[in-house]
């Protein structure tokens, strides 16, 4: 009997810093979702595309669940809950030994509106005594009856093959939506913005991590085959602008240099990158 193509939409949910972006990048074998040790690194929904022979799926990375939300973040949270209704599979990812009210409430919502979920415990490579996981798994199972629990390390690519095998069994039979080489439906401009944002976040440390917004106002290929990219970093006030520019422009020059190297690797072409900091 001839096997048929499967295709579906998979949503990754969980609190901040559990490894959602790392899991997405590992599964599609491409760094489209930025990763950082800083909380709330992912600030919008990012879609990667996994394709392997008969299997294809959209894998959506969502902003992390947390305690308090601004008005903008509440909208993103509503978007996540809407996607829970639509997705064929939910990957609910948690860190080892962290199971609080946030996780319980999110799981209850998932079970109510989309019971086709997978519970994943990440970062098992950080646990020396694996037997310590048994009481934690037992605790979770009180809320997770009749559902699989997967133990993985997204960063070290441990047991991700087992997760993929299980996903493949759960996806509906359907024709593929994308060509096999496509890794994301995000625009080139968006991905370049994310590269600059990640670079700036790492340079700023805790000084000004989330009080800026980046826009690409111009992106085109020049006659000499180089890309010209003009980016604007919008900040709230003069103090924030001063921090991002740094002493004698040191910080913004570092950001430009590091971002340029990363973007050239991403585009596989040389670029001219201009950066401007404005108050908005």
mmCIF file of C-alpha atoms in Angstrom:
data_model
loop_
_atom_site.group_PDB
_atom_site.id
_atom_site.type_symbol
_atom_site.label_atom_id
_atom_site.label_comp_id
_atom_site.label_asym_id
_atom_site.label_seq_id
_atom_site.Cartn_x
_atom_site.Cartn_y
_atom_site.Cartn_z
ATOM 1 C CA UNK A 1 0.000 0.000 0.000
ATOM 2 C CA UNK A 2 1.389 3.418 -1.007
ATOM 3 C CA UNK A 3 2.060 5.757 1.911
ATOM 4 C CA UNK A 4 0.476 9.208 1.822
ATOM 5 C CA UNK A 5 1.721 12.667 2.678
ATOM 6 C CA UNK A 6 0.908 14.147 6.080
ATOM 7 C CA UNK A 7 0.735 17.847 6.890
ATOM 8 C CA UNK A 8 -0.375 19.904 9.882
ATOM 9 C CA UNK A 9 0.102 22.877 12.167
ATOM 10 C CA UNK A 10 1.997 22.438 15.458
ATOM 11 C CA UNK A 11 2.113 25.092 18.185
ATOM 12 C CA UNK A 12 4.849 25.223 20.840
ATOM 13 C CA UNK A 13 3.713 26.769 24.135
ATOM 14 C CA UNK A 14 5.202 27.209 27.605
ATOM 15 C CA UNK A 15 6.584 29.778 30.015
ATOM 16 C CA UNK A 16 9.546 32.007 29.118
ATOM 17 C CA UNK A 17 12.997 30.435 28.795
ATOM 18 C CA UNK A 18 11.904 26.794 28.570
ATOM 19 C CA UNK A 19 13.568 26.299 25.173
ATOM 20 C CA UNK A 20 10.702 26.787 22.698
ATOM 21 C CA UNK A 21 12.844 28.657 20.165
ATOM 22 C CA UNK A 22 15.716 26.190 20.530
ATOM 23 C CA UNK A 23 13.337 23.301 19.852
ATOM 24 C CA UNK A 24 11.972 24.987 16.725
ATOM 25 C CA UNK A 25 15.466 25.705 15.389
ATOM 26 C CA UNK A 26 16.641 22.150 16.037
ATOM 27 C CA UNK A 27 13.648 20.470 14.418
ATOM 28 C CA UNK A 28 13.796 22.508 11.214
ATOM 29 C CA UNK A 29 17.620 22.625 11.264
ATOM 30 C CA UNK A 30 17.744 26.412 10.825
ATOM 31 C CA UNK A 31 18.184 29.366 13.205
ATOM 32 C CA UNK A 32 15.076 31.395 12.391
ATOM 33 C CA UNK A 33 13.890 31.980 15.962
ATOM 34 C CA UNK A 34 16.332 33.909 18.135
ATOM 35 C CA UNK A 35 17.484 32.338 21.370
ATOM 36 C CA UNK A 36 18.871 33.972 24.491
ATOM 37 C CA UNK A 37 19.168 33.360 28.213
ATOM 38 C CA UNK A 38 17.204 36.556 28.755
ATOM 39 C CA UNK A 39 13.462 36.070 29.407
ATOM 40 C CA UNK A 40 10.836 37.040 26.805
ATOM 41 C CA UNK A 41 13.270 36.787 23.886
ATOM 42 C CA UNK A 42 10.516 35.651 21.510
ATOM 43 C CA UNK A 43 8.116 38.593 21.194
ATOM 44 C CA UNK A 44 5.932 37.408 18.315
ATOM 45 C CA UNK A 45 4.779 34.150 16.731
ATOM 46 C CA UNK A 46 7.397 32.700 14.386
ATOM 47 C CA UNK A 47 6.673 29.830 11.992
ATOM 48 C CA UNK A 48 9.249 27.283 10.867
ATOM 49 C CA UNK A 49 8.592 24.563 8.283
ATOM 50 C CA UNK A 50 9.720 20.969 8.755
ATOM 51 C CA UNK A 51 9.853 18.670 5.723
ATOM 52 C CA UNK A 52 11.175 15.118 5.571
ATOM 53 C CA UNK A 53 9.965 12.826 2.779
ATOM 54 C CA UNK A 54 6.222 12.292 3.362
ATOM 55 C CA UNK A 55 6.012 14.497 6.467
ATOM 56 C CA UNK A 56 5.622 18.264 6.550
ATOM 57 C CA UNK A 57 4.360 20.586 9.256
ATOM 58 C CA UNK A 58 4.290 24.235 10.282
ATOM 59 C CA UNK A 59 5.969 24.659 13.663
ATOM 60 C CA UNK A 60 4.934 27.850 15.484
ATOM 61 C CA UNK A 61 7.049 29.334 18.261
ATOM 62 C CA UNK A 62 4.983 31.458 20.671
ATOM 63 C CA UNK A 63 5.960 34.172 23.203
ATOM 64 C CA UNK A 64 6.430 32.755 26.683
ATOM 65 C CA UNK A 65 3.660 32.614 29.279
ATOM 66 C CA UNK A 66 4.472 34.776 32.324
ATOM 67 C CA UNK A 67 2.917 36.533 35.339
ATOM 68 C CA UNK A 68 2.160 40.067 34.116
ATOM 69 C CA UNK A 69 1.399 41.424 30.663
ATOM 70 C CA UNK A 70 1.369 44.821 28.987
ATOM 71 C CA UNK A 71 -1.533 45.666 26.646
ATOM 72 C CA UNK A 72 0.560 44.630 23.611
ATOM 73 C CA UNK A 73 1.565 41.362 25.254
ATOM 74 C CA UNK A 74 -2.070 40.581 26.105
ATOM 75 C CA UNK A 75 -2.898 40.678 22.394
ATOM 76 C CA UNK A 76 -0.085 38.208 21.683
ATOM 77 C CA UNK A 77 -1.406 35.987 24.469
ATOM 78 C CA UNK A 78 -4.865 36.031 22.855
ATOM 79 C CA UNK A 79 -3.224 35.086 19.550
ATOM 80 C CA UNK A 80 -1.572 32.122 21.268
ATOM 81 C CA UNK A 81 -4.886 30.955 22.735
ATOM 82 C CA UNK A 82 -6.536 31.267 19.302
ATOM 83 C CA UNK A 83 -3.755 29.143 17.810
ATOM 84 C CA UNK A 84 -4.362 26.504 20.490
ATOM 85 C CA UNK A 85 -7.855 26.076 18.994
ATOM 86 C CA UNK A 86 -6.519 25.819 15.425
ATOM 87 C CA UNK A 87 -3.397 23.654 15.769
ATOM 88 C CA UNK A 88 -3.396 19.947 14.951
ATOM 89 C CA UNK A 89 -0.903 19.303 17.765
ATOM 90 C CA UNK A 90 0.206 21.337 20.803
ATOM 91 C CA UNK A 91 3.722 20.835 22.168
ATOM 92 C CA UNK A 92 3.549 21.999 25.783
ATOM 93 C CA UNK A 93 7.167 22.349 26.854
ATOM 94 C CA UNK A 94 8.303 22.750 30.470
ATOM 95 C CA UNK A 95 11.602 22.876 32.343
ATOM 96 C CA UNK A 96 12.652 20.129 34.709
ATOM 97 C CA UNK A 97 11.142 20.531 38.189
ATOM 98 C CA UNK A 98 9.096 23.653 37.317
ATOM 99 C CA UNK A 99 5.364 22.979 37.585
ATOM 100 C CA UNK A 100 3.386 25.877 39.066
ATOM 101 C CA UNK A 101 -0.028 27.541 38.669
ATOM 102 C CA UNK A 102 0.920 28.930 35.245
ATOM 103 C CA UNK A 103 1.569 25.428 33.898
ATOM 104 C CA UNK A 104 -1.553 23.979 35.519
ATOM 105 C CA UNK A 105 -3.828 26.723 34.131
ATOM 106 C CA UNK A 106 -2.326 26.471 30.641
ATOM 107 C CA UNK A 107 -2.700 22.692 30.589
ATOM 108 C CA UNK A 108 -6.330 22.950 31.706
ATOM 109 C CA UNK A 109 -7.028 25.387 28.872
ATOM 110 C CA UNK A 110 -5.308 23.137 26.335
ATOM 111 C CA UNK A 111 -7.237 20.062 27.508
ATOM 112 C CA UNK A 112 -10.513 21.975 27.253
ATOM 113 C CA UNK A 113 -10.030 23.282 23.696
ATOM 114 C CA UNK A 114 -7.513 20.949 22.036
ATOM 115 C CA UNK A 115 -6.779 17.640 23.701
ATOM 116 C CA UNK A 116 -4.269 16.629 21.034
ATOM 117 C CA UNK A 117 -1.190 17.772 22.936
ATOM 118 C CA UNK A 118 2.254 16.459 23.833
ATOM 119 C CA UNK A 119 3.872 17.287 27.172
ATOM 120 C CA UNK A 120 7.635 17.733 26.827
ATOM 121 C CA UNK A 121 10.152 18.084 29.662
ATOM 122 C CA UNK A 122 13.199 19.918 28.325
ATOM 123 C CA UNK A 123 16.812 20.400 29.471
ATOM 124 C CA UNK A 124 17.275 16.881 30.824
ATOM 125 C CA UNK A 125 20.980 17.227 29.975
ATOM 126 C CA UNK A 126 21.229 19.555 32.989
ATOM 127 C CA UNK A 127 20.142 16.811 35.421
ATOM 128 C CA UNK A 128 22.913 14.634 36.826
ATOM 129 C CA UNK A 129 20.638 12.401 38.910
ATOM 130 C CA UNK A 130 17.952 11.267 36.437
ATOM 131 C CA UNK A 131 16.098 9.323 39.137
ATOM 132 C CA UNK A 132 15.073 12.683 40.622
ATOM 133 C CA UNK A 133 12.760 13.078 37.628
ATOM 134 C CA UNK A 134 10.482 10.219 38.727
ATOM 135 C CA UNK A 135 8.612 12.079 41.521
ATOM 136 C CA UNK A 136 8.328 15.135 39.257
ATOM 137 C CA UNK A 137 6.802 13.061 36.448
ATOM 138 C CA UNK A 138 4.454 11.434 38.955
ATOM 139 C CA UNK A 139 3.331 14.902 40.089
ATOM 140 C CA UNK A 140 2.627 16.000 36.514
ATOM 141 C CA UNK A 141 0.771 12.796 35.680
ATOM 142 C CA UNK A 142 -1.957 13.777 38.121
ATOM 143 C CA UNK A 143 -2.914 16.491 35.604
ATOM 144 C CA UNK A 144 -1.838 14.612 32.474
ATOM 145 C CA UNK A 145 -3.729 11.330 32.468
ATOM 146 C CA UNK A 146 -3.545 9.200 29.292
ATOM 147 C CA UNK A 147 -0.998 11.451 27.581
ATOM 148 C CA UNK A 148 2.613 10.840 26.629
ATOM 149 C CA UNK A 149 5.446 12.690 28.376
ATOM 150 C CA UNK A 150 8.673 13.136 26.412
ATOM 151 C CA UNK A 151 12.033 13.841 28.034
ATOM 152 C CA UNK A 152 14.342 15.804 25.719
ATOM 153 C CA UNK A 153 17.214 18.207 25.457
ATOM 154 C CA UNK A 154 16.453 20.580 22.593
ATOM 155 C CA UNK A 155 19.887 22.176 22.870
ATOM 156 C CA UNK A 156 21.796 18.860 22.712
ATOM 157 C CA UNK A 157 19.326 17.215 20.278
ATOM 158 C CA UNK A 158 18.587 14.374 22.690
ATOM 159 C CA UNK A 159 15.499 12.195 21.960
ATOM 160 C CA UNK A 160 14.134 14.619 19.343
ATOM 161 C CA UNK A 161 13.868 11.716 16.870
ATOM 162 C CA UNK A 162 11.420 9.989 19.227
ATOM 163 C CA UNK A 163 9.359 13.169 19.383
ATOM 164 C CA UNK A 164 9.298 13.419 15.571
ATOM 165 C CA UNK A 165 8.165 9.796 15.213
ATOM 166 C CA UNK A 166 5.266 10.457 17.569
ATOM 167 C CA UNK A 167 4.330 13.692 15.782
ATOM 168 C CA UNK A 168 4.315 11.891 12.439
ATOM 169 C CA UNK A 169 1.714 9.410 13.748
ATOM 170 C CA UNK A 170 -0.562 12.229 14.927
ATOM 171 C CA UNK A 171 -0.571 14.425 11.807
ATOM 172 C CA UNK A 172 -3.516 14.219 9.386
ATOM 173 C CA UNK A 173 -3.137 12.848 5.851
ATOM 174 C CA UNK A 174 -2.899 15.923 3.638
ATOM 175 C CA UNK A 175 -0.843 17.245 0.702
ATOM 176 C CA UNK A 176 2.194 19.359 1.537
ATOM 177 C CA UNK A 177 1.777 23.130 1.470
ATOM 178 C CA UNK A 178 5.390 24.224 0.824
ATOM 179 C CA UNK A 179 8.330 23.250 -1.391
ATOM 180 C CA UNK A 180 10.753 20.981 0.471
ATOM 181 C CA UNK A 181 13.538 23.635 0.692
ATOM 182 C CA UNK A 182 11.399 26.250 2.466
ATOM 183 C CA UNK A 183 12.261 26.722 6.148
ATOM 184 C CA UNK A 184 9.884 29.522 7.169
ATOM 185 C CA UNK A 185 7.036 31.677 5.912
ATOM 186 C CA UNK A 186 8.533 34.730 7.674
ATOM 187 C CA UNK A 187 9.744 37.492 5.363
ATOM 188 C CA UNK A 188 13.415 38.237 4.772
ATOM 189 C CA UNK A 189 12.898 41.687 6.291
ATOM 190 C CA UNK A 190 11.405 40.210 9.478
ATOM 191 C CA UNK A 191 14.268 37.726 9.942
ATOM 192 C CA UNK A 192 16.876 40.462 9.478
ATOM 193 C CA UNK A 193 15.041 42.546 12.100
ATOM 194 C CA UNK A 194 15.211 39.581 14.482
ATOM 195 C CA UNK A 195 18.963 39.199 13.910
ATOM 196 C CA UNK A 196 19.562 42.863 14.782
ATOM 197 C CA UNK A 197 17.243 42.667 17.797
ATOM 198 C CA UNK A 198 19.028 39.595 19.156
ATOM 199 C CA UNK A 199 22.448 41.202 18.659
ATOM 200 C CA UNK A 200 21.360 44.366 20.442
ATOM 201 C CA UNK A 201 19.772 42.423 23.310
ATOM 202 C CA UNK A 202 23.022 40.566 23.935
ATOM 203 C CA UNK A 203 25.051 43.792 23.830
ATOM 204 C CA UNK A 204 22.769 45.674 26.214
ATOM 205 C CA UNK A 205 22.693 43.017 28.939
ATOM 206 C CA UNK A 206 20.087 44.201 31.470
ATOM 207 C CA UNK A 207 20.364 47.902 30.636
ATOM 208 C CA UNK A 208 17.589 48.232 28.080
ATOM 209 C CA UNK A 209 16.541 44.853 26.801
ATOM 210 C CA UNK A 210 12.927 45.417 25.748
ATOM 211 C CA UNK A 211 12.480 49.193 25.432
ATOM 212 C CA UNK A 212 13.252 49.427 21.742
ATOM 213 C CA UNK A 213 11.741 48.501 18.407
ATOM 214 C CA UNK A 214 13.540 47.861 15.124
ATOM 215 C CA UNK A 215 12.231 48.590 11.649
ATOM 216 C CA UNK A 216 13.855 47.913 8.273
ATOM 217 C CA UNK A 217 12.923 50.973 6.231
ATOM 218 C CA UNK A 218 14.901 49.957 3.142
ATOM 219 C CA UNK A 219 16.095 46.611 1.791
ATOM 220 C CA UNK A 220 17.201 46.109 -1.786
ATOM 221 C CA UNK A 221 19.885 44.430 -3.885
ATOM 222 C CA UNK A 222 22.396 46.805 -5.429
ATOM 223 C CA UNK A 223 23.937 46.539 -8.906
ATOM 224 C CA UNK A 224 27.125 45.007 -7.449
ATOM 225 C CA UNK A 225 24.996 42.168 -5.973
ATOM 226 C CA UNK A 226 25.358 43.569 -2.453
ATOM 227 C CA UNK A 227 22.282 44.112 -0.303
ATOM 228 C CA UNK A 228 21.672 47.581 1.097
ATOM 229 C CA UNK A 229 19.842 47.494 4.440
ATOM 230 C CA UNK A 230 18.710 50.612 6.295
ATOM 231 C CA UNK A 231 17.484 49.920 9.838
ATOM 232 C CA UNK A 232 16.000 52.248 12.430
ATOM 233 C CA UNK A 233 16.085 51.504 16.148
ATOM 234 C CA UNK A 234 13.211 53.335 17.846
ATOM 235 C CA UNK A 235 13.534 54.125 21.566
ATOM 236 C CA UNK A 236 11.318 55.893 24.118
ATOM 237 C CA UNK A 237 13.564 58.729 25.293
ATOM 238 C CA UNK A 238 16.993 60.389 25.136
ATOM 239 C CA UNK A 239 18.425 58.252 27.944
ATOM 240 C CA UNK A 240 17.605 55.040 26.071
ATOM 241 C CA UNK A 241 19.071 56.496 22.888
ATOM 242 C CA UNK A 242 22.287 57.354 24.699
ATOM 243 C CA UNK A 243 22.589 53.822 26.107
ATOM 244 C CA UNK A 244 22.131 52.171 22.690
ATOM 245 C CA UNK A 245 24.595 54.503 20.940
ATOM 246 C CA UNK A 246 27.140 54.108 23.738
ATOM 247 C CA UNK A 247 30.252 56.162 24.475
ATOM 248 C CA UNK A 248 31.416 57.745 21.201
ATOM 249 C CA UNK A 249 29.116 55.374 19.284
ATOM 250 C CA UNK A 250 30.876 52.255 20.595
ATOM 251 C CA UNK A 251 27.716 50.236 21.323
ATOM 252 C CA UNK A 252 25.898 50.917 18.055
ATOM 253 C CA UNK A 253 29.085 50.263 16.053
ATOM 254 C CA UNK A 254 29.473 46.894 17.779
ATOM 255 C CA UNK A 255 25.848 46.067 17.005
ATOM 256 C CA UNK A 256 26.342 47.024 13.356
ATOM 257 C CA UNK A 257 29.482 44.925 12.966
ATOM 258 C CA UNK A 258 28.067 41.801 14.645
ATOM 259 C CA UNK A 259 24.682 42.096 12.917
ATOM 260 C CA UNK A 260 26.396 42.556 9.536
ATOM 261 C CA UNK A 261 28.338 39.299 9.954
ATOM 262 C CA UNK A 262 25.216 37.362 10.953
ATOM 263 C CA UNK A 263 23.059 38.814 8.165
ATOM 264 C CA UNK A 264 25.736 38.044 5.543
ATOM 265 C CA UNK A 265 25.751 34.418 6.684
ATOM 266 C CA UNK A 266 21.949 34.353 6.545
ATOM 267 C CA UNK A 267 21.697 35.944 3.077
ATOM 268 C CA UNK A 268 24.944 34.360 1.829
ATOM 269 C CA UNK A 269 25.777 37.723 0.273
ATOM 270 C CA UNK A 270 27.735 40.838 1.196
ATOM 271 C CA UNK A 271 25.690 43.719 2.627
ATOM 272 C CA UNK A 272 25.873 47.416 3.406
ATOM 273 C CA UNK A 273 24.156 47.935 6.761
ATOM 274 C CA UNK A 274 23.170 51.375 8.049
ATOM 275 C CA UNK A 275 21.727 51.898 11.534
ATOM 276 C CA UNK A 276 19.995 54.933 12.982
ATOM 277 C CA UNK A 277 18.625 55.423 16.512
ATOM 278 C CA UNK A 278 15.507 57.590 16.812
ATOM 279 C CA UNK A 279 13.160 58.589 19.623
ATOM 280 C CA UNK A 280 9.545 57.551 19.027
#
